């Protein structure tokens, strides 16, 4: 009887951990601006990298929301 209970508890612990593990999520990051003047999708805003002197076109990243402050 004790062996059955131990086996049942161990099986439950193993399967609960296996099913509780989160599945990996893919994170899609959009870029904007740059050499090809890429645009953000609808509902996103372009946060460009600002420099004083630049000879090459700057690119940035698209952040969710149409309005707001860009992260540093």
Coordinates of N, CA and C in Angstrom, one line a residue, residues 29 45-50 60-65 67-72:
X29 N 10.5 41.7 -32.9 CA 10.9 43.1 -32.8 C 10.9 43.6 -34.2
X45 N 4.7 52.8 -32.7 CA 5.4 54.1 -33.0 C 6.9 53.8 -33.1
X46 N 7.6 54.6 -33.9 CA 9.0 54.4 -34.2 C 9.8 55.2 -33.2
X47 N 10.7 54.6 -32.5 CA 11.6 55.2 -31.5 C 13.0 55.1 -32.1
X48 N 13.4 56.3 -32.7 CA 14.7 56.3 -33.3 C 15.9 56.6 -32.3
X49 N 17.1 56.2 -32.7 CA 18.2 56.5 -31.9 C 18.8 57.9 -32.3
X50 N 18.9 58.8 -31.4 CA 19.3 60.2 -31.7 C 20.8 60.4 -31.5
X60 N 15.6 52.6 -35.8 CA 15.1 52.5 -34.4 C 14.3 51.2 -34.3
X61 N 13.5 51.2 -33.2 CA 12.7 50.0 -32.9 C 11.3 50.5 -32.8
X62 N 10.3 49.6 -33.1 CA 8.9 49.9 -33.0 C 8.4 49.5 -31.6
X63 N 7.8 50.5 -30.9 CA 7.2 50.2 -29.6 C 5.7 50.2 -29.7
X64 N 5.0 49.4 -28.9 CA 3.6 49.4 -28.9 C 3.0 50.7 -28.5
X65 N 1.8 51.0 -29.1 CA 1.1 52.2 -28.8 C 1.5 53.3 -29.8
X67 N 1.1 56.6 -29.2 CA 1.7 57.8 -28.5 C 2.4 57.3 -27.3
X68 N 3.3 58.1 -26.8 CA 4.0 57.8 -25.6 C 5.5 58.1 -25.6
X69 N 6.1 57.9 -24.5 CA 7.5 58.2 -24.4 C 8.3 56.9 -24.8
X70 N 9.4 57.1 -25.6 CA 10.2 56.0 -26.0 C 11.2 55.6 -24.9
X71 N 11.4 54.3 -24.7 CA 12.4 53.9 -23.6 C 13.8 54.4 -24.0
X72 N 14.6 54.6 -23.0 CA 16.0 55.0 -23.3 C 16.8 53.9 -23.7

